[in-house]
mmCIF file of C-alpha atoms in Angstrom:
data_model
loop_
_atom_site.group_PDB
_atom_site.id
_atom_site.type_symbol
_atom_site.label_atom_id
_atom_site.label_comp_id
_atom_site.label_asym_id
_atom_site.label_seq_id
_atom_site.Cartn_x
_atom_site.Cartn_y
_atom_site.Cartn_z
ATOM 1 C CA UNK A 1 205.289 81.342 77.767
ATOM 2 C CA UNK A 2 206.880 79.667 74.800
ATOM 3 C CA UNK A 3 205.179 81.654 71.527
ATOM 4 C CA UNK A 4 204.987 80.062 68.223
ATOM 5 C CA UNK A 5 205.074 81.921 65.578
ATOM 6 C CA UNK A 6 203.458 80.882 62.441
ATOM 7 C CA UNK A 7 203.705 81.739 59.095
ATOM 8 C CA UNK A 8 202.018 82.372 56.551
ATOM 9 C CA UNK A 9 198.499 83.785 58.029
ATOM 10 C CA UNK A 10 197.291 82.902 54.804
ATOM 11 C CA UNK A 11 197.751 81.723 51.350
ATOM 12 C CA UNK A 12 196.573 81.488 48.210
ATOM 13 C CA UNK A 13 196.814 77.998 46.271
ATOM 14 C CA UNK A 14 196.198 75.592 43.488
ATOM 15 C CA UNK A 15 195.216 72.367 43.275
ATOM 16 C CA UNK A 16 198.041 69.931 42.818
ATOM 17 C CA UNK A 17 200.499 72.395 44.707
ATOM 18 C CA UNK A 18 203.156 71.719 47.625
ATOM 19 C CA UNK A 19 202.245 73.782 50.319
ATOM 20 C CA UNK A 20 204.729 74.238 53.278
ATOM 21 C CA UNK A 21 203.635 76.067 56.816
ATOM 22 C CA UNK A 22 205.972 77.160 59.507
ATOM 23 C CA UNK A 23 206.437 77.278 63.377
ATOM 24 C CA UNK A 24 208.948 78.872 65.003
ATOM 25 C CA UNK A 25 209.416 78.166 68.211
ATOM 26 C CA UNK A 26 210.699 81.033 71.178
ATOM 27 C CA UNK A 27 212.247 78.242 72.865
ATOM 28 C CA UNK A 28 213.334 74.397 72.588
ATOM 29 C CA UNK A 29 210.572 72.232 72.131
ATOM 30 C CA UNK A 30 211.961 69.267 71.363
ATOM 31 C CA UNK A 31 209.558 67.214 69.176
ATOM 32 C CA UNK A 32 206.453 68.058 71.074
ATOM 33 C CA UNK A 33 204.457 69.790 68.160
ATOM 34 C CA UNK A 34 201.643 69.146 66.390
ATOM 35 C CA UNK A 35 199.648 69.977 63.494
ATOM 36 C CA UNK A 36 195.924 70.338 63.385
ATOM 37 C CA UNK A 37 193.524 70.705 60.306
ATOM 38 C CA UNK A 38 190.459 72.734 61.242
ATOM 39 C CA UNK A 39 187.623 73.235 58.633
ATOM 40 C CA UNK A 40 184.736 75.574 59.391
ATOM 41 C CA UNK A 41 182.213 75.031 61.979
ATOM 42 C CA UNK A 42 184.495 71.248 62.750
ATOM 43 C CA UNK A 43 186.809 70.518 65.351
ATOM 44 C CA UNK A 44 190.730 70.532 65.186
ATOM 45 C CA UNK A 45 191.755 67.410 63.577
ATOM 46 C CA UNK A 46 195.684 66.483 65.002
ATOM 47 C CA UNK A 47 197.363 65.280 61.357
ATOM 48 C CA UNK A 48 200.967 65.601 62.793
ATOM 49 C CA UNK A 49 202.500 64.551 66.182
ATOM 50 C CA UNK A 50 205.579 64.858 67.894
ATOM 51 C CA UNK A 51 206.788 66.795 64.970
ATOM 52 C CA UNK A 52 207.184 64.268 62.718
ATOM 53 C CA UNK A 53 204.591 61.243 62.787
ATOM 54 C CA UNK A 54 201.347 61.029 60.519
ATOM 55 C CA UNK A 55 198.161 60.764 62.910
ATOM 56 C CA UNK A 56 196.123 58.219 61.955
ATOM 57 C CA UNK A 57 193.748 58.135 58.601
ATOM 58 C CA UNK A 58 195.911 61.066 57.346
ATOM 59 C CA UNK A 59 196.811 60.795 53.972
ATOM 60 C CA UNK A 60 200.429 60.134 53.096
ATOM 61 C CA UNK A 61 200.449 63.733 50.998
ATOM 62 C CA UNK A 62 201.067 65.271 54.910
ATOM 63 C CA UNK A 63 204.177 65.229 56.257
ATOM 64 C CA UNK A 64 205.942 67.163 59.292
ATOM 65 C CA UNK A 65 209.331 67.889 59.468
ATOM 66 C CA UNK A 66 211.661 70.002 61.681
ATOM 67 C CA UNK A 67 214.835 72.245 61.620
ATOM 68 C CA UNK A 68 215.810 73.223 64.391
ATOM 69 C CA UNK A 69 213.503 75.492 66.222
ATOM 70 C CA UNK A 70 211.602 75.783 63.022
ATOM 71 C CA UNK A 71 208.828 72.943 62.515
ATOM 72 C CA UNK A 72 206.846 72.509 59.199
ATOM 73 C CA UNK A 73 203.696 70.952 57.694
ATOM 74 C CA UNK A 74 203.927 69.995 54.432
ATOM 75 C CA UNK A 75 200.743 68.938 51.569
ATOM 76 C CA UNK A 76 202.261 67.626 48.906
ATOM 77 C CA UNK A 77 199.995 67.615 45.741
ATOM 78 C CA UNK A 78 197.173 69.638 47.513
ATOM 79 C CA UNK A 79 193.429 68.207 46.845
ATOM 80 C CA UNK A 80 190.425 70.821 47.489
ATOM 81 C CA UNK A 81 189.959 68.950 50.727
ATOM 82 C CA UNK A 82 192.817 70.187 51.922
ATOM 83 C CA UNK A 83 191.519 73.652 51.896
ATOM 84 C CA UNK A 84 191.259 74.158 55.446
ATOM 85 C CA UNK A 85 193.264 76.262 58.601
ATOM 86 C CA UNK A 86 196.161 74.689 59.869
ATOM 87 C CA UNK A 87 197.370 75.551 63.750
ATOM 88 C CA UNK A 88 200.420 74.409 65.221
ATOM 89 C CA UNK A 89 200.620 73.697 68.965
ATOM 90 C CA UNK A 90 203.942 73.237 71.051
ATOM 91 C CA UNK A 91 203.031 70.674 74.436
ATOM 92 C CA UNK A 92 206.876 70.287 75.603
ATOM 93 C CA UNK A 93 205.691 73.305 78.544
ATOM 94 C CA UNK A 94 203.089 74.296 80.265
ATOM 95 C CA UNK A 95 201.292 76.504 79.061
ATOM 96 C CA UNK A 96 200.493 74.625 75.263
ATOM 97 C CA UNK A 97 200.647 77.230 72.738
ATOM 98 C CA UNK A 98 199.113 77.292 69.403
ATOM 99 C CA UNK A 99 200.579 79.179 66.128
ATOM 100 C CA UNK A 100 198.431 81.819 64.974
ATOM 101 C CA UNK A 101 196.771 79.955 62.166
ATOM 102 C CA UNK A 102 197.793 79.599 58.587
ATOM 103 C CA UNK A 103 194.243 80.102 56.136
ATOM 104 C CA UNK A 104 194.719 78.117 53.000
ATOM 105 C CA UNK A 105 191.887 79.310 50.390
ATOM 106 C CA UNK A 106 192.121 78.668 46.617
ATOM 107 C CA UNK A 107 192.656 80.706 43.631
ATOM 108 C CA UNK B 1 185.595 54.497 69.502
ATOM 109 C CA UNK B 2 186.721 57.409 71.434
ATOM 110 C CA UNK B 3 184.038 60.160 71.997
ATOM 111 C CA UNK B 4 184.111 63.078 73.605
ATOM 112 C CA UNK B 5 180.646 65.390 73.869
ATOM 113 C CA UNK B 6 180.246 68.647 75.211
ATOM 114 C CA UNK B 7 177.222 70.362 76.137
ATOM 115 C CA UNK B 8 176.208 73.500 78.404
ATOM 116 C CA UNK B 9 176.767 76.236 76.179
ATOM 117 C CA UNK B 10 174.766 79.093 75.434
ATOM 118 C CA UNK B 11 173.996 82.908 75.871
ATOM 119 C CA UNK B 12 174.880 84.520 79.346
ATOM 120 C CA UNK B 13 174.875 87.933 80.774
ATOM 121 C CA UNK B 14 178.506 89.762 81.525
ATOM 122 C CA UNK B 15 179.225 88.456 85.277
ATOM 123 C CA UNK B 16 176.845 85.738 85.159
ATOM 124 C CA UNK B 17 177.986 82.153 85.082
ATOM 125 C CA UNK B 18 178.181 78.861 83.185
ATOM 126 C CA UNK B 19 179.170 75.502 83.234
ATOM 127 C CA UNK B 20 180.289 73.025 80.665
ATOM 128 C CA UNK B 21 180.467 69.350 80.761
ATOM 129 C CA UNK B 22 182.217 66.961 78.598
ATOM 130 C CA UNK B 23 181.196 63.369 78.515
ATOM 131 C CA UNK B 24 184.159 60.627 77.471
ATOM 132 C CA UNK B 25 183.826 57.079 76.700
ATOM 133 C CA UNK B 26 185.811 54.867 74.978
ATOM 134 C CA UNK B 27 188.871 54.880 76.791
ATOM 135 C CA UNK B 28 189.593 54.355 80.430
ATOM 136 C CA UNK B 29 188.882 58.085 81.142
ATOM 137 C CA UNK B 30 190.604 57.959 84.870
ATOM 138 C CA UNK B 31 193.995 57.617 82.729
ATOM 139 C CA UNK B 32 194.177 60.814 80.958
ATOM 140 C CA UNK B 33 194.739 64.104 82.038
ATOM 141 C CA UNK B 34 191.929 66.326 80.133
ATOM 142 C CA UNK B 35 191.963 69.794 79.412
ATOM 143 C CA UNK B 36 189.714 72.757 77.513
ATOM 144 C CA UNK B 37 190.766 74.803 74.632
ATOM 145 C CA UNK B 38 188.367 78.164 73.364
ATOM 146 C CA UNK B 39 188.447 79.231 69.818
ATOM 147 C CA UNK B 40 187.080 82.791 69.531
ATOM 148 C CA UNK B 41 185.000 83.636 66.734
ATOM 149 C CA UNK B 42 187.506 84.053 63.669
ATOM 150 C CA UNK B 43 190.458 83.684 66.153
ATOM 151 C CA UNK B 44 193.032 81.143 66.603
ATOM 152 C CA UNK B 45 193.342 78.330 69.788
ATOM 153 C CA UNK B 46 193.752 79.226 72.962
ATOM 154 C CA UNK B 47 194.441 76.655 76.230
ATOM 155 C CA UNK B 48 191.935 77.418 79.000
ATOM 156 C CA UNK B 49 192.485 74.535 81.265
ATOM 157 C CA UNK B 50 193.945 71.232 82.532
ATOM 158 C CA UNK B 51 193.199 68.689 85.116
ATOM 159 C CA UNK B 52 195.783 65.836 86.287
ATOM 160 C CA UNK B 53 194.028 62.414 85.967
ATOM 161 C CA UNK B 54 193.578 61.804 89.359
ATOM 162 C CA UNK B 55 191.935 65.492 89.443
ATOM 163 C CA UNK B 56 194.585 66.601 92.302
ATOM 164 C CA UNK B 57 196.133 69.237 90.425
ATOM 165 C CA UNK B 58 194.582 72.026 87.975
ATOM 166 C CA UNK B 59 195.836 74.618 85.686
ATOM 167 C CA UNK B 60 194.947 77.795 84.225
ATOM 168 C CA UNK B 61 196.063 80.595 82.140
ATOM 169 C CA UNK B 62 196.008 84.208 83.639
ATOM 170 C CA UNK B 63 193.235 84.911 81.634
ATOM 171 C CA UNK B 64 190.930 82.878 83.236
ATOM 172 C CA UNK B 65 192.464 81.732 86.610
ATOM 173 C CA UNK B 66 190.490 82.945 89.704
ATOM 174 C CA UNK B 67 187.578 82.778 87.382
ATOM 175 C CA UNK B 68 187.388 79.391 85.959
ATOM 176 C CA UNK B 69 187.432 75.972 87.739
ATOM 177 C CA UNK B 70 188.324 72.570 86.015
ATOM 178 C CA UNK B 71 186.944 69.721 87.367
ATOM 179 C CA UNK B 72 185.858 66.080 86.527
ATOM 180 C CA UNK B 73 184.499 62.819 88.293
ATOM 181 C CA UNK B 74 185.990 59.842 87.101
ATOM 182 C CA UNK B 75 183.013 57.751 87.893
ATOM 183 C CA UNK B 76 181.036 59.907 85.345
ATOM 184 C CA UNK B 77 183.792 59.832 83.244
ATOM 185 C CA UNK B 78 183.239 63.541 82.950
ATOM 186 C CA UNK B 79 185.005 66.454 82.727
ATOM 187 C CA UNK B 80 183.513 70.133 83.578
ATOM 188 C CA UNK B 81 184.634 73.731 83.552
ATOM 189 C CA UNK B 82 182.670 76.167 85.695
ATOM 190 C CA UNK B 83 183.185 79.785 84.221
ATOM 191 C CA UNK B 84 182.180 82.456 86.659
ATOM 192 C CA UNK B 85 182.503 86.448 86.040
ATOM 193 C CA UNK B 86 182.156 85.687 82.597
ATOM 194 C CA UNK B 87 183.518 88.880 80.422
ATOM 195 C CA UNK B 88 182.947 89.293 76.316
ATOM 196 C CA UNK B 89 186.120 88.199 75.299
ATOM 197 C CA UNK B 90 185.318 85.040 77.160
ATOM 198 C CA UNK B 91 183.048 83.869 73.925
ATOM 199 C CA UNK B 92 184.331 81.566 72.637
ATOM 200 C CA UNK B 93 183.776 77.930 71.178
ATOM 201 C CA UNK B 94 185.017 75.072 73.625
ATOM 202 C CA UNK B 95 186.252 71.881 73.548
ATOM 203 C CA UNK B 96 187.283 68.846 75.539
ATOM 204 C CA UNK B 97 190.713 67.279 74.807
ATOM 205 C CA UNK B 98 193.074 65.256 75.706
ATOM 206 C CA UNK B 99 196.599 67.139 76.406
ATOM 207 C CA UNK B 100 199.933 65.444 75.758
ATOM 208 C CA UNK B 101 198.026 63.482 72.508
ATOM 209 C CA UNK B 102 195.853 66.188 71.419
ATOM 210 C CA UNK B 103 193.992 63.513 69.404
ATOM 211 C CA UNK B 104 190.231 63.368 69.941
ATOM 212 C CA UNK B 105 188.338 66.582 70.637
ATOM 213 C CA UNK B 106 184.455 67.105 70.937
ATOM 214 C CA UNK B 107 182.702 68.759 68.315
ATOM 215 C CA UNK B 108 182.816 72.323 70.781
ATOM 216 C CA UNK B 109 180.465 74.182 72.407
ATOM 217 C CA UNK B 110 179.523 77.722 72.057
ATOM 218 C CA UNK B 111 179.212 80.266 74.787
ATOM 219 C CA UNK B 112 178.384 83.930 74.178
ATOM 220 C CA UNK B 113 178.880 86.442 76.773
ATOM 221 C CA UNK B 114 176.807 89.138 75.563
ATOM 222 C CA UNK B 115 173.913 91.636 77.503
#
């Protein structure tokens, strides 16, 4: 199974920061990854897809980018609704794998 | 509007079984593949299952294959997952998705394996 490995777990932010999370993939995904904002008790919400492209309603502060086999979400000037987990997910191969999680939680 | 609702959680016995049904509407449901993906309690995602749209081909994890059965009936526009020789690590919260889009997912539904 392809593994993505996120990073960081967790981190500690401010309001008004740029925040960057990272995938690495095991493998060659291509652009199949996505990026999904969970807040507690809610369902995922996709924000990124194929790597690159802003899901629909999600603000323009969100971006995805990729290098390689490294993929990243980035918040530029982070609101407090931002505070939330992020999970990437690779869907190039079966199995879909997720990322670990990265917890963002404020100073 | 696309809407996906799951319902048939709850609390069941080690062994016992369960199953879970998703209801779709809003798209032409016979289109998509569908699959289920569990979110432990404080834990990250996890893929459980997928079923081709025509519901000819299924796909499972180690974890749960020989256990767990994906199904749907396109005339319900419905998707199901029956979970038999349900363990504790199999408590998890799940939800209904749409693989290859990942875009709409129900609002979960929790199952506790617990005696």
């Amino acid at each position: 199974d392809i593994q993505m490995t996120q990073s960081p777990s967790s981190m500690s932010v401010s309001l008004g920061d740029t925040v960057t999370i990272t995938c690495r993939a095991s493998q060659d995904v291509g652009i199949y990854v996505n990026w999904f904002q969970q807040k507690p008790g809610k369902s995922p919400r996709r924000m990124i897809y194929r790597a690159t492209n802003l899901a629909d309603g999600v603000p323009s502060r969100f971006s995805g980018s990729r290098s390689g086999s490294d993929y990243s979400l980035t918040i530029s000037s982070l609101e407090s609704e931002d505070v939330a987990d992020y999970h990437c997910l690779q869907y190039d191969e079966y199995p879909p794998t997720f990322g670990g999680g990265t917890k963002l939680e404020l100073k | 509007e696309v809407q996906l609702v799951e319902s048939g959680g709850g609390l069941v016995q080690p062994g016992r079984s369960l199953k879970l049904s998703c209801v779709a509407s809003g798209f032409t449901f016979n289109n998509y593949w569908m699959t289920w993906i569990r979110q432990a309690p404080g834990k990250g995602l996890e893929w459980v299952a997928s079923i081709t749209n025509t519901g000819g081909s299924t796909y499972y994890p180690d974890s749960v294959k020989g256990r767990f059965t994906i199904s749907r009936d396109n005339a319900k526009s419905t998707l199901y997952l029956q979970m038999n020789s349900l363990r504790s690590e199999d408590t998890a919260t799940y939800y209904c998705t749409r693989p290859w889009y990942f875009d709409y997912w129900g609002q979960g539904v929790m199952v506790t394996v617990s005696s």
